[in-house]
Amino acid sequence: MYMTAFLSLPIAYLIGSIPSGLLIVKIATGKDLRKIESGRTGGTNAMRAAGPLAGLLTAILDISKGAAAVWVGKSLFSSPDWIVAINGLLVILGHNYSAFLATKNKAGRLRFRGGAGGATTMGVAIGLWVNSWLVILPIAVLVYILIGYASLTTISIALSTMGIFTVKAINGVTPWVYAILGAAAVATVVIALKPNIQRLKEGTERHVNLLARIFNPKKFK
């Protein structure tokens, strides 16, 4: 049983490695997303490169990757909970450090590129509990509107995921390993966003003041 279940692990990583944003922006504009703004391949950078529709489509596909990896573990391979949890972590790692975007630096060392993992984390949460988006999405939207930092919005998704499955584990609804996965997702996202966190400390992080745009649109014309 375990030998079969272990086969789901590399599949989960490879699913996560599919660079949705890179492909969408390339098809839409011919541009290489890795050379634009942050260089990440997630929905936020895709939106900057090719507009809101590209960003939305990238986010949907990245969410689907997370849910698909969990489905592979749970349904296709009937994996035990702890392997399903590892699947969830591996798909996030695949998204952040894509096998398909590996390059060598000047020292000859491999460098893996990708996104920050927010949308994929949401997908994992949906795969574990389909209604989790009803908690995660409103919190993420509020953080983005009220605080205005995409990086903090991404972190809020991982924190919400950890919170959901911690509460469910306390209530005996889901295993504690899912809560541990949530904590690992938080760590993974924070590591990916280290440059953004540093800019937040310095006060130089890109800020999107949506409330100001809504109530004073003339200022942004």
Short mmCIF file of C-alpha atoms in Angstrom, two decimals:
data_model
loop_
_atom_site.label_atom_id
_atom_site.label_comp_id
_atom_site.label_asym_id
_atom_site.label_seq_id
_atom_site.Cartn_x
_atom_site.Cartn_y
_atom_site.Cartn_z
CA MET A 1 0.00 0.00 0.00
CA TYR A 2 2.67 2.52 1.02
CA MET A 3 4.83 1.73 -2.01
CA THR A 4 1.96 2.68 -4.31
CA ALA A 5 1.13 5.76 -2.24
CA PHE A 6 4.74 6.96 -2.44
CA LEU A 7 4.34 7.19 -6.22
CA SER A 8 2.03 10.16 -5.66
CA LEU A 9 4.83 12.25 -4.15
CA PRO A 10 6.90 12.98 -7.30
CA ILE A 11 3.64 13.45 -9.22
CA ALA A 12 2.55 16.11 -6.71
CA TYR A 13 5.86 17.95 -7.09
CA LEU A 14 5.67 17.84 -10.89
CA ILE A 15 2.08 19.10 -10.86
CA GLY A 16 3.23 22.02 -8.73
CA SER A 17 6.14 22.66 -11.08
CA ILE A 18 3.87 23.49 -14.03
CA PRO A 19 4.50 27.25 -14.47
CA SER A 20 0.94 28.37 -15.20
CA GLY A 21 1.66 32.09 -15.12
CA LEU A 22 4.73 31.80 -17.33
CA LEU A 23 2.75 29.89 -19.96
CA ILE A 24 -0.26 32.23 -19.86
CA VAL A 25 1.82 35.39 -20.17
CA LYS A 26 3.93 33.85 -22.93
CA ILE A 27 0.83 32.92 -24.92
CA ALA A 28 -0.89 36.27 -24.27
CA THR A 29 2.02 38.65 -24.81
CA GLY A 30 5.09 36.70 -25.87
CA LYS A 31 6.92 38.01 -22.79
CA ASP A 32 9.02 35.97 -20.38
CA LEU A 33 7.40 36.45 -16.97
CA ARG A 34 10.69 35.69 -15.24
CA LYS A 35 12.08 38.97 -16.63
CA ILE A 36 9.19 41.15 -15.44
CA GLU A 37 8.89 42.89 -12.05
CA SER A 38 9.47 40.31 -9.27
CA GLY A 39 10.22 37.53 -11.77
CA ARG A 40 7.79 35.20 -10.01
CA THR A 41 5.35 33.09 -11.98
CA GLY A 42 2.26 33.53 -9.79
CA GLY A 43 -0.97 35.40 -10.39
CA THR A 44 0.17 38.78 -9.04
CA ASN A 45 3.10 39.06 -11.40
CA ALA A 46 1.08 37.63 -14.29
CA MET A 47 -1.45 40.42 -13.70
CA ARG A 48 1.32 43.02 -13.82
CA ALA A 49 2.65 41.57 -17.05
CA ALA A 50 -0.54 40.82 -18.97
CA GLY A 51 -3.51 42.28 -17.11
CA PRO A 52 -6.21 41.16 -14.67
CA LEU A 53 -7.55 38.32 -16.81
CA ALA A 54 -4.11 36.71 -17.06
CA GLY A 55 -3.67 37.11 -13.31
CA LEU A 56 -7.06 35.58 -12.57
CA LEU A 57 -6.51 32.65 -14.93
CA THR A 58 -3.08 32.02 -13.42
CA ALA A 59 -4.54 32.05 -9.90
CA ILE A 60 -7.29 29.60 -10.91
CA LEU A 61 -4.80 27.22 -12.48
CA ASP A 62 -2.45 27.46 -9.50
CA ILE A 63 -5.34 26.72 -7.14
CA SER A 64 -6.25 23.76 -9.35
CA LYS A 65 -2.69 22.43 -9.08
CA GLY A 66 -2.92 22.32 -5.30
CA ALA A 67 -6.30 20.58 -5.32
CA ALA A 68 -5.16 18.13 -8.01
CA ALA A 69 -2.09 17.05 -6.04
CA VAL A 70 -4.23 16.31 -2.98
CA TRP A 71 -6.72 14.43 -5.15
CA VAL A 72 -3.90 12.32 -6.60
CA GLY A 73 -2.87 11.28 -3.11
CA LYS A 74 -6.33 10.79 -1.63
CA SER A 75 -8.30 9.33 -4.52
CA LEU A 76 -5.96 8.00 -7.16
CA PHE A 77 -3.48 6.35 -4.80
CA SER A 78 -5.63 6.06 -1.63
CA SER A 79 -2.70 7.39 0.38
CA PRO A 80 -2.75 7.64 4.20
CA ASP A 81 -3.23 11.11 5.66
CA TRP A 82 0.45 11.79 6.26
CA ILE A 83 1.35 11.09 2.64
CA VAL A 84 -1.53 13.28 1.47
CA ALA A 85 -0.09 16.03 3.66
CA ILE A 86 3.34 15.57 2.09
CA ASN A 87 1.68 15.75 -1.33
CA GLY A 88 0.25 19.10 -0.30
CA LEU A 89 3.64 20.41 0.76
CA LEU A 90 5.37 19.08 -2.35
CA VAL A 91 2.93 20.74 -4.75
CA ILE A 92 3.58 24.08 -3.01
CA LEU A 93 7.33 23.49 -3.18
CA GLY A 94 6.99 22.54 -6.84
CA HIS A 95 5.18 25.79 -7.52
CA ASN A 96 7.81 27.84 -5.69
CA TYR A 97 10.81 25.88 -6.97
CA SER A 98 9.77 24.50 -10.33
CA ALA A 99 11.71 21.62 -11.85
CA PHE A 100 10.85 23.10 -15.25
CA LEU A 101 12.42 26.48 -14.44
CA ALA A 102 15.75 25.26 -13.10
CA THR A 103 18.77 27.25 -14.28
CA LYS A 104 22.43 27.38 -13.34
CA ASN A 105 23.95 30.46 -11.76
CA LYS A 106 27.47 31.73 -12.45
CA ALA A 107 28.87 29.32 -9.86
CA GLY A 108 27.27 26.40 -11.70
CA ARG A 109 24.70 25.74 -8.99
CA LEU A 110 21.10 24.97 -9.83
CA ARG A 111 18.57 27.68 -9.09
CA PHE A 112 14.87 26.87 -9.01
CA ARG A 113 12.33 29.60 -9.68
CA GLY A 114 8.55 29.89 -9.40
CA GLY A 115 5.91 31.72 -7.40
CA ALA A 116 5.25 32.37 -3.73
CA GLY A 117 2.71 29.60 -3.16
CA GLY A 118 -0.41 31.44 -2.02
CA ALA A 119 -2.89 30.25 -4.64
CA THR A 120 -1.46 26.73 -4.61
CA THR A 121 -1.81 26.63 -0.82
CA MET A 122 -5.45 27.58 -1.18
CA GLY A 123 -5.85 24.75 -3.68
CA VAL A 124 -4.33 22.29 -1.22
CA ALA A 125 -6.74 23.49 1.46
CA ILE A 126 -9.68 23.04 -0.92
CA GLY A 127 -8.47 19.53 -1.73
CA LEU A 128 -8.40 18.67 1.97
CA TRP A 129 -11.72 20.38 2.77
CA VAL A 130 -13.71 21.74 -0.14
CA ASN A 131 -15.34 24.57 1.85
CA SER A 132 -12.05 26.01 3.08
CA TRP A 133 -12.14 28.69 0.37
CA LEU A 134 -15.18 30.20 2.11
CA VAL A 135 -12.82 31.15 4.95
CA ILE A 136 -9.56 31.74 3.08
CA LEU A 137 -10.79 33.87 0.18
CA PRO A 138 -12.71 36.50 2.18
CA ILE A 139 -9.77 36.94 4.56
CA ALA A 140 -7.35 37.30 1.64
CA VAL A 141 -9.61 39.84 -0.09
CA LEU A 142 -9.96 41.89 3.09
CA VAL A 143 -6.20 41.88 3.69
CA TYR A 144 -5.58 42.99 0.11
CA ILE A 145 -8.19 45.76 0.22
CA LEU A 146 -7.55 47.06 3.73
CA ILE A 147 -3.78 46.57 4.01
CA GLY A 148 -2.84 46.69 0.34
CA TYR A 149 0.18 44.41 0.15
CA ALA A 150 0.11 41.37 -2.15
CA SER A 151 2.85 39.70 -0.08
CA LEU A 152 0.84 39.94 3.15
CA THR A 153 -2.22 38.69 1.29
CA THR A 154 -0.27 35.61 0.24
CA ILE A 155 0.90 35.01 3.80
CA SER A 156 -2.69 35.41 5.05
CA ILE A 157 -3.75 32.52 2.81
CA ALA A 158 -1.20 30.19 4.40
CA LEU A 159 -2.05 31.42 7.92
CA SER A 160 -5.76 30.87 7.25
CA THR A 161 -5.03 27.35 6.02
CA MET A 162 -3.06 26.57 9.16
CA GLY A 163 -5.82 28.07 11.31
CA ILE A 164 -8.60 26.11 9.63
CA PHE A 165 -6.95 22.73 10.02
CA THR A 166 -5.72 23.46 13.53
CA VAL A 167 -9.31 24.18 14.61
CA LYS A 168 -10.59 21.12 12.77
CA ALA A 169 -7.89 18.95 14.35
CA ILE A 170 -8.75 20.24 17.84
CA ASN A 171 -12.36 19.27 17.14
CA GLY A 172 -11.30 15.83 15.89
CA VAL A 173 -12.61 16.45 12.37
CA THR A 174 -9.32 16.17 10.47
CA PRO A 175 -5.92 14.72 11.46
CA TRP A 176 -3.27 16.86 13.11
CA VAL A 177 -0.95 16.21 10.19
CA TYR A 178 -3.08 18.60 8.12
CA ALA A 179 -2.48 21.33 10.70
CA ILE A 180 1.24 20.57 10.52
CA LEU A 181 0.99 20.88 6.74
CA GLY A 182 -0.58 24.31 7.26
CA ALA A 183 2.35 25.37 9.44
CA ALA A 184 4.79 24.06 6.82
CA ALA A 185 2.91 26.03 4.16
CA VAL A 186 3.29 29.21 6.23
CA ALA A 187 7.04 28.61 6.52
CA THR A 188 7.36 27.86 2.80
CA VAL A 189 5.48 31.00 1.78
CA VAL A 190 7.40 33.21 4.21
CA ILE A 191 10.73 31.89 2.91
CA ALA A 192 9.65 32.58 -0.67
CA LEU A 193 8.64 36.12 0.31
CA LYS A 194 11.80 37.01 2.25
CA PRO A 195 12.71 39.85 -0.15
CA ASN A 196 9.19 41.27 0.20
CA ILE A 197 9.31 41.03 3.99
CA GLN A 198 12.62 42.89 3.95
CA ARG A 199 11.07 45.62 1.80
CA LEU A 200 8.13 45.81 4.21
CA LYS A 201 10.58 46.45 7.03
CA GLU A 202 12.30 49.14 4.94
CA GLY A 203 9.00 50.70 3.87
CA THR A 204 9.71 50.15 0.17
CA GLU A 205 7.32 47.30 -0.59
CA ARG A 206 4.84 47.95 -3.42
CA HIS A 207 1.54 49.11 -1.91
CA VAL A 208 -1.83 48.92 -3.65
CA ASN A 209 -4.22 51.35 -1.95
CA LEU A 210 -7.50 50.00 -3.27
CA LEU A 211 -9.62 52.08 -0.90
CA ALA A 212 -8.02 55.25 -2.22
CA ARG A 213 -8.58 54.09 -5.79
CA ILE A 214 -12.24 53.43 -5.03
CA PHE A 215 -13.00 56.67 -3.15
CA ASN A 216 -10.63 58.97 -5.02
CA PRO A 217 -10.29 57.52 -8.54
CA LYS A 218 -9.31 60.87 -10.12
CA LYS A 219 -6.01 60.78 -8.25
CA PHE A 220 -4.98 57.62 -10.13
CA LYS A 221 -5.95 58.72 -13.66
#
